[in-house]
mmCIF file of C-alpha atoms and ligand atoms in Angstrom:
data_model
loop_
_atom_site.group_PDB
_atom_site.id
_atom_site.type_symbol
_atom_site.label_atom_id
_atom_site.label_comp_id
_atom_site.label_asym_id
_atom_site.label_seq_id
_atom_site.Cartn_x
_atom_site.Cartn_y
_atom_site.Cartn_z
ATOM 1 C CA MET A 193 38.164 -8.575 157.161
ATOM 2 C CA ASP A 194 40.729 -11.361 156.750
ATOM 3 C CA VAL A 195 40.788 -14.519 158.817
ATOM 4 C CA GLN A 196 43.662 -13.433 161.061
ATOM 5 C CA GLN A 197 41.923 -10.184 161.911
ATOM 6 C CA ALA A 198 38.744 -12.093 162.728
ATOM 7 C CA LEU A 199 40.767 -14.440 164.963
ATOM 8 C CA VAL A 200 42.332 -11.532 166.836
ATOM 9 C CA GLU A 201 39.150 -9.489 167.196
ATOM 10 C CA ARG A 202 36.680 -12.266 168.075
ATOM 11 C CA ARG A 203 35.890 -12.645 171.739
ATOM 12 C CA SER A 204 33.043 -13.980 173.794
ATOM 13 C CA VAL A 205 30.350 -11.349 174.237
ATOM 14 C CA ARG A 206 28.094 -11.610 177.282
ATOM 15 C CA GLY A 207 25.649 -8.758 176.791
ATOM 16 C CA PHE A 208 23.631 -8.079 173.638
ATOM 17 C CA LEU A 209 21.382 -5.380 172.251
ATOM 18 C CA ALA A 210 17.744 -6.410 171.819
ATOM 19 C CA LYS A 211 18.097 -5.626 168.081
ATOM 20 C CA PRO A 212 17.467 -8.727 165.940
ATOM 21 C CA VAL A 213 19.854 -9.777 163.160
ATOM 22 C CA PRO A 214 18.298 -9.412 159.682
ATOM 23 C CA VAL A 215 17.147 -12.748 158.263
ATOM 24 C CA ASP A 216 19.470 -12.441 155.232
ATOM 25 C CA THR A 217 22.492 -11.912 157.490
ATOM 26 C CA LEU A 218 21.566 -14.925 159.614
ATOM 27 C CA HIS A 219 21.215 -17.029 156.471
ATOM 28 C CA ALA A 220 24.589 -15.791 155.142
ATOM 29 C CA LEU A 221 26.201 -16.776 158.459
ATOM 30 C CA PHE A 222 24.874 -20.327 158.499
ATOM 31 C CA GLU A 223 25.380 -20.750 154.729
ATOM 32 C CA ALA A 224 29.085 -19.872 155.132
ATOM 33 C CA ALA A 225 29.516 -22.275 158.071
ATOM 34 C CA GLN A 226 28.178 -25.121 155.914
ATOM 35 C CA ARG A 227 31.658 -25.121 154.289
ATOM 36 C CA THR A 228 33.162 -26.520 157.510
ATOM 37 C CA PRO A 229 35.300 -29.629 156.939
ATOM 38 C CA SER A 230 34.333 -32.860 158.680
ATOM 39 C CA TRP A 231 35.315 -36.508 159.018
ATOM 40 C CA CYS A 232 34.519 -38.131 155.614
ATOM 41 C CA ASN A 233 32.450 -35.012 154.948
ATOM 42 C CA ILE A 234 29.650 -36.406 157.149
ATOM 43 C CA GLN A 235 28.673 -32.830 158.200
ATOM 44 C CA PRO A 236 27.298 -34.018 161.563
ATOM 45 C CA TRP A 237 26.184 -30.646 162.978
ATOM 46 C CA ARG A 238 22.430 -30.323 163.450
ATOM 47 C CA VAL A 239 21.390 -26.802 164.322
ATOM 48 C CA TRP A 240 18.250 -25.005 165.506
ATOM 49 C CA VAL A 241 18.434 -21.220 165.247
ATOM 50 C CA THR A 242 15.935 -19.229 167.280
ATOM 51 C CA SER A 243 14.612 -15.706 166.779
ATOM 52 C CA GLY A 244 12.033 -13.481 168.442
ATOM 53 C CA GLU A 245 9.526 -15.197 170.640
ATOM 54 C CA THR A 246 11.193 -18.610 170.211
ATOM 55 C CA THR A 247 14.383 -17.247 171.785
ATOM 56 C CA GLN A 248 12.278 -15.965 174.690
ATOM 57 C CA ARG A 249 10.578 -19.344 175.134
ATOM 58 C CA LEU A 250 13.901 -21.207 174.954
ATOM 59 C CA THR A 251 15.684 -18.987 177.467
ATOM 60 C CA GLY A 252 12.580 -18.988 179.694
ATOM 61 C CA ALA A 253 12.616 -22.811 179.761
ATOM 62 C CA MET A 254 16.376 -22.832 180.407
ATOM 63 C CA LEU A 255 16.136 -20.341 183.283
ATOM 64 C CA ALA A 256 13.298 -22.314 184.874
ATOM 65 C CA ALA A 257 15.304 -25.532 184.558
ATOM 66 C CA CYS A 258 18.386 -23.841 186.029
ATOM 67 C CA ASP A 259 16.397 -22.545 189.011
ATOM 68 C CA ALA A 260 14.909 -26.019 189.604
ATOM 69 C CA ASN A 261 18.250 -27.825 189.343
ATOM 70 C CA PRO A 262 21.328 -25.564 189.311
ATOM 71 C CA LYS A 263 23.634 -28.587 188.845
ATOM 72 C CA GLY A 264 22.375 -29.210 185.304
ATOM 73 C CA GLU A 265 21.550 -32.370 183.375
ATOM 74 C CA SER A 266 24.050 -32.152 180.511
ATOM 75 C CA GLN A 267 24.581 -35.258 178.408
ATOM 76 C CA ILE A 268 28.265 -34.263 178.245
ATOM 77 C CA PRO A 269 29.992 -34.498 181.623
ATOM 78 C CA PHE A 270 31.925 -31.400 182.685
ATOM 79 C CA PRO A 271 35.644 -31.979 183.491
ATOM 80 C CA PRO A 272 35.877 -33.293 187.078
ATOM 81 C CA SER A 273 39.020 -31.224 187.837
ATOM 82 C CA TYR A 274 41.575 -28.873 186.270
ATOM 83 C CA PRO A 275 45.173 -29.949 186.973
ATOM 84 C CA GLU A 276 47.962 -27.519 186.068
ATOM 85 C CA PRO A 277 48.448 -25.679 183.790
ATOM 86 C CA TYR A 278 44.714 -25.792 183.044
ATOM 87 C CA GLY A 279 43.693 -24.740 186.549
ATOM 88 C CA THR A 280 45.639 -21.488 186.217
ATOM 89 C CA HIS A 281 44.125 -20.733 182.805
ATOM 90 C CA ARG A 282 40.646 -21.382 184.181
ATOM 91 C CA ARG A 283 41.179 -19.176 187.238
ATOM 92 C CA GLU A 284 42.598 -16.327 185.136
ATOM 93 C CA CYS A 285 39.659 -16.505 182.749
ATOM 94 C CA GLY A 286 37.200 -16.329 185.675
ATOM 95 C CA LYS A 287 39.182 -13.490 187.249
ATOM 96 C CA ALA A 288 39.141 -11.478 183.988
ATOM 97 C CA LEU A 289 35.363 -11.856 183.690
ATOM 98 C CA PHE A 290 34.486 -11.142 187.311
ATOM 99 C CA SER A 291 36.845 -8.175 187.557
ATOM 100 C CA ALA A 292 35.308 -6.682 184.367
ATOM 101 C CA MET A 293 31.917 -7.131 186.047
ATOM 102 C CA GLY A 294 33.141 -5.671 189.351
ATOM 103 C CA ILE A 295 32.282 -8.886 191.219
ATOM 104 C CA ALA A 296 34.430 -9.706 194.247
ATOM 105 C CA ARG A 297 35.854 -13.215 194.707
ATOM 106 C CA GLU A 298 33.836 -13.819 197.874
ATOM 107 C CA ASP A 299 30.547 -12.501 196.439
ATOM 108 C CA ILE A 300 28.993 -15.917 195.818
ATOM 109 C CA GLU A 301 25.499 -14.534 195.098
ATOM 110 C CA ALA A 302 26.770 -12.167 192.381
ATOM 111 C CA ARG A 303 28.809 -15.012 190.866
ATOM 112 C CA LYS A 304 25.739 -17.225 190.798
ATOM 113 C CA ALA A 305 23.731 -14.445 189.126
ATOM 114 C CA ALA A 306 26.472 -14.009 186.520
ATOM 115 C CA PHE A 307 26.408 -17.736 185.799
ATOM 116 C CA ARG A 308 22.602 -17.737 185.625
ATOM 117 C CA ALA A 309 22.834 -15.136 182.818
ATOM 118 C CA ASN A 310 24.075 -17.995 180.626
ATOM 119 C CA TYR A 311 20.534 -19.351 180.556
ATOM 120 C CA ARG A 312 19.076 -16.188 179.130
ATOM 121 C CA ALA A 313 21.858 -16.366 176.512
ATOM 122 C CA PHE A 314 23.090 -13.023 177.881
ATOM 123 C CA GLY A 315 20.111 -11.307 176.272
ATOM 124 C CA ALA A 316 21.004 -12.359 172.717
ATOM 125 C CA PRO A 317 18.138 -12.147 170.210
ATOM 126 C CA HIS A 318 19.229 -15.434 168.608
ATOM 127 C CA VAL A 319 20.468 -18.745 169.934
ATOM 128 C CA ALA A 320 21.767 -21.617 167.830
ATOM 129 C CA MET A 321 21.466 -24.941 169.617
ATOM 130 C CA ILE A 322 23.973 -27.415 168.200
ATOM 131 C CA ALA A 323 23.545 -31.180 168.404
ATOM 132 C CA TYR A 324 25.107 -34.220 166.756
ATOM 133 C CA ASP A 325 24.659 -37.970 166.524
ATOM 134 C CA PRO A 326 26.795 -39.466 169.340
ATOM 135 C CA HIS A 327 27.384 -42.479 167.093
ATOM 136 C CA PHE A 328 30.263 -40.420 165.632
ATOM 137 C CA GLY A 329 31.996 -40.001 168.983
ATOM 138 C CA VAL A 330 35.000 -37.761 169.444
ATOM 139 C CA TYR A 331 35.607 -37.214 165.714
ATOM 140 C CA GLY A 332 32.042 -36.050 165.186
ATOM 141 C CA ALA A 333 32.416 -33.692 168.134
ATOM 142 C CA LEU A 334 35.661 -32.394 166.587
ATOM 143 C CA ASP A 335 33.711 -31.628 163.409
ATOM 144 C CA VAL A 336 31.183 -29.666 165.449
ATOM 145 C CA GLY A 337 34.035 -27.764 167.116
ATOM 146 C CA CYS A 338 35.290 -26.763 163.670
ATOM 147 C CA TYR A 339 31.733 -25.708 162.802
ATOM 148 C CA LEU A 340 31.533 -23.549 165.907
ATOM 149 C CA GLN A 341 34.719 -21.723 164.916
ATOM 150 C CA SER A 342 33.387 -21.237 161.359
ATOM 151 C CA LEU A 343 30.296 -19.628 162.841
ATOM 152 C CA MET A 344 32.249 -17.394 165.199
ATOM 153 C CA LEU A 345 34.735 -16.127 162.603
ATOM 154 C CA THR A 346 32.068 -15.529 159.964
ATOM 155 C CA ALA A 347 29.935 -13.736 162.548
ATOM 156 C CA GLN A 348 32.912 -11.501 163.308
ATOM 157 C CA GLU A 349 33.231 -10.626 159.633
ATOM 158 C CA LEU A 350 29.502 -9.861 159.461
ATOM 159 C CA GLY A 351 29.739 -7.485 162.432
ATOM 160 C CA LEU A 352 27.949 -9.875 164.775
ATOM 161 C CA ALA A 353 28.888 -10.862 168.311
ATOM 162 C CA THR A 354 28.776 -14.404 169.675
ATOM 163 C CA CYS A 355 29.261 -16.434 172.827
ATOM 164 C CA PRO A 356 29.714 -20.197 172.533
ATOM 165 C CA GLN A 357 27.946 -21.740 175.518
ATOM 166 C CA ALA A 358 28.376 -25.258 176.873
ATOM 167 C CA ALA A 359 25.989 -24.047 179.600
ATOM 168 C CA LEU A 360 23.150 -24.177 177.066
ATOM 169 C CA ALA A 361 23.650 -27.955 176.791
ATOM 170 C CA SER A 362 22.930 -28.312 180.514
ATOM 171 C CA TYR A 363 19.171 -28.741 180.176
ATOM 172 C CA PRO A 364 18.374 -30.911 177.143
ATOM 173 C CA ALA A 365 14.766 -31.528 178.246
ATOM 174 C CA ALA A 366 14.137 -27.783 178.497
ATOM 175 C CA ALA A 367 15.653 -27.270 175.036
ATOM 176 C CA ARG A 368 13.464 -30.062 173.650
ATOM 177 C CA SER A 369 10.348 -28.554 175.227
ATOM 178 C CA VAL A 370 10.773 -25.664 172.759
ATOM 179 C CA LEU A 371 12.762 -27.077 169.824
ATOM 180 C CA PRO A 372 12.205 -30.330 167.880
ATOM 181 C CA ILE A 373 15.645 -31.766 168.686
ATOM 182 C CA PRO A 374 15.402 -35.579 168.363
ATOM 183 C CA GLU A 375 16.206 -37.655 171.466
ATOM 184 C CA SER A 376 18.709 -39.596 169.335
ATOM 185 C CA LEU A 377 20.965 -36.535 169.095
ATOM 186 C CA THR A 378 23.229 -35.177 171.819
ATOM 187 C CA ILE A 379 23.130 -31.440 172.435
ATOM 188 C CA LEU A 380 26.753 -30.278 172.546
ATOM 189 C CA CYS A 381 26.357 -26.555 173.102
ATOM 190 C CA GLY A 382 24.518 -23.420 172.166
ATOM 191 C CA ILE A 383 25.805 -20.162 170.766
ATOM 192 C CA ALA A 384 24.378 -16.733 171.496
ATOM 193 C CA ILE A 385 24.289 -14.480 168.421
ATOM 194 C CA GLY A 386 23.477 -10.798 168.044
ATOM 195 C CA TYR A 387 24.961 -7.335 168.367
ATOM 196 C CA GLU A 388 27.235 -6.453 171.279
ATOM 197 C CA ASP A 389 25.896 -4.054 173.881
ATOM 198 C CA PRO A 390 29.067 -2.093 174.681
ATOM 199 C CA LYS A 391 27.484 -0.774 177.898
ATOM 200 C CA VAL A 392 27.413 -4.224 179.524
ATOM 201 C CA ALA A 393 30.313 -4.483 181.994
ATOM 202 C CA ALA A 394 31.050 -8.144 181.151
ATOM 203 C CA ASN A 395 31.960 -7.075 177.630
ATOM 204 C CA ALA A 396 35.058 -5.299 178.923
ATOM 205 C CA CYS A 397 36.488 -8.753 179.685
ATOM 206 C CA ARG A 398 39.606 -9.699 177.713
ATOM 207 C CA THR A 399 41.280 -13.087 177.968
ATOM 208 C CA THR A 400 44.916 -13.824 177.212
ATOM 209 C CA ARG A 401 46.687 -16.785 175.630
ATOM 210 C CA ALA A 402 49.751 -18.714 176.736
ATOM 211 C CA PRO A 403 52.998 -18.181 174.828
ATOM 212 C CA LEU A 404 53.130 -20.277 171.676
ATOM 213 C CA SER A 405 55.863 -22.545 173.076
ATOM 214 C CA ASP A 406 53.495 -23.778 175.830
ATOM 215 C CA ASN A 407 51.283 -25.376 173.191
ATOM 216 C CA VAL A 408 53.281 -25.913 170.002
ATOM 217 C CA GLN A 409 56.653 -27.552 169.456
ATOM 218 C CA PHE A 410 58.438 -27.056 166.146
ATOM 219 C CA VAL A 411 60.538 -30.188 165.827
HETATM 220 C C1 LIG B 106 33.005 -25.125 173.623
HETATM 221 C C2 LIG B 106 32.944 -23.835 174.415
HETATM 222 C C3 LIG B 106 32.020 -23.708 175.446
HETATM 223 C C4 LIG B 106 31.927 -22.520 176.167
HETATM 224 N N1 LIG B 106 30.940 -22.380 177.124
HETATM 225 C C5 LIG B 106 30.766 -21.194 177.737
HETATM 226 C C6 LIG B 106 29.663 -21.001 178.605
HETATM 227 O O1 LIG B 106 28.863 -21.891 178.857
HETATM 228 N N2 LIG B 106 29.494 -19.771 179.163
HETATM 229 C C7 LIG B 106 30.356 -18.736 178.898
HETATM 230 O O2 LIG B 106 30.142 -17.634 179.428
HETATM 231 N N3 LIG B 106 31.414 -18.893 178.075
HETATM 232 C C8 LIG B 106 31.628 -20.089 177.472
HETATM 233 N N4 LIG B 106 32.662 -20.249 176.581
HETATM 234 C C9 LIG B 106 33.559 -19.113 176.284
HETATM 235 C C10 LIG B 106 34.937 -19.292 176.907
HETATM 236 O O3 LIG B 106 34.888 -19.023 178.279
HETATM 237 C C11 LIG B 106 35.887 -18.331 176.174
HETATM 238 O O4 LIG B 106 35.975 -18.701 174.820
HETATM 239 C C12 LIG B 106 37.289 -18.326 176.756
HETATM 240 O O5 LIG B 106 37.294 -17.854 178.081
HETATM 241 C C13 LIG B 106 38.225 -17.422 175.916
HETATM 242 O O6 LIG B 106 37.711 -16.103 175.864
HETATM 243 P P1 LIG B 106 37.311 -15.410 174.500
HETATM 244 O O7 LIG B 106 36.286 -16.269 173.823
HETATM 245 O O8 LIG B 106 36.751 -14.064 174.869
HETATM 246 O O9 LIG B 106 38.550 -15.316 173.656
HETATM 247 C C14 LIG B 106 32.803 -21.438 175.871
HETATM 248 C C15 LIG B 106 33.748 -21.588 174.854
HETATM 249 C C16 LIG B 106 33.816 -22.755 174.114
HETATM 250 C C17 LIG B 106 34.799 -22.855 172.977
#
């Protein structure tokens, strides 16, 4: 698979088979992502990859934290609003997901349940929790963004499915109750990793992209 094919075929998967990823494949994935470029090559990503019972304990702690405080305790504030054109993109993305799941706009309970599924990592057998030293600010976070894309494209090549999840940064204390993530680091996101369950309705969701000229000007 070439990079462009991986870019076209990758999408967020929100329903996984219980089947674990072989250890060698997991290692190949994270080994490849180590090649990610970064500011002065500081390589600021710090990553905890769970399997088996550890995934269960992590998602159990996350679900309990979500039920106790649905608002979340993320160290990274969510955007306060979405002015245009971002509001339209956000609405269309939500519409695509909820219509794939057969959830009506006014069905608040079903929407809440769909959001809650974030905290069980959509049933993925593996979760990578990704943190960095906030000392490096926006540029360090950019590096981690590049790392996330390295992971997602390599996973695609390896036949794995992923979902990047800011939601998994919502409960840092719950994450730390299971994983030895130092308090000095900021948890930026998690990523669910495994094999797609094609029977899960959410996986029929397809998002679109704006025309190139909305984002890129050739001058
Ligand atoms: C940094 C980041 C955080 C995200 N957080 C979540 C999340 O918490 N839950 C979720 O279901 N999807 C999450 N997504 C997935 C986006 O919703 C998705 O990438 C976007 O709608 C485009 O769809 P696609 O990935 O299928 O192309 C996140 C994506 C990124 C890049």
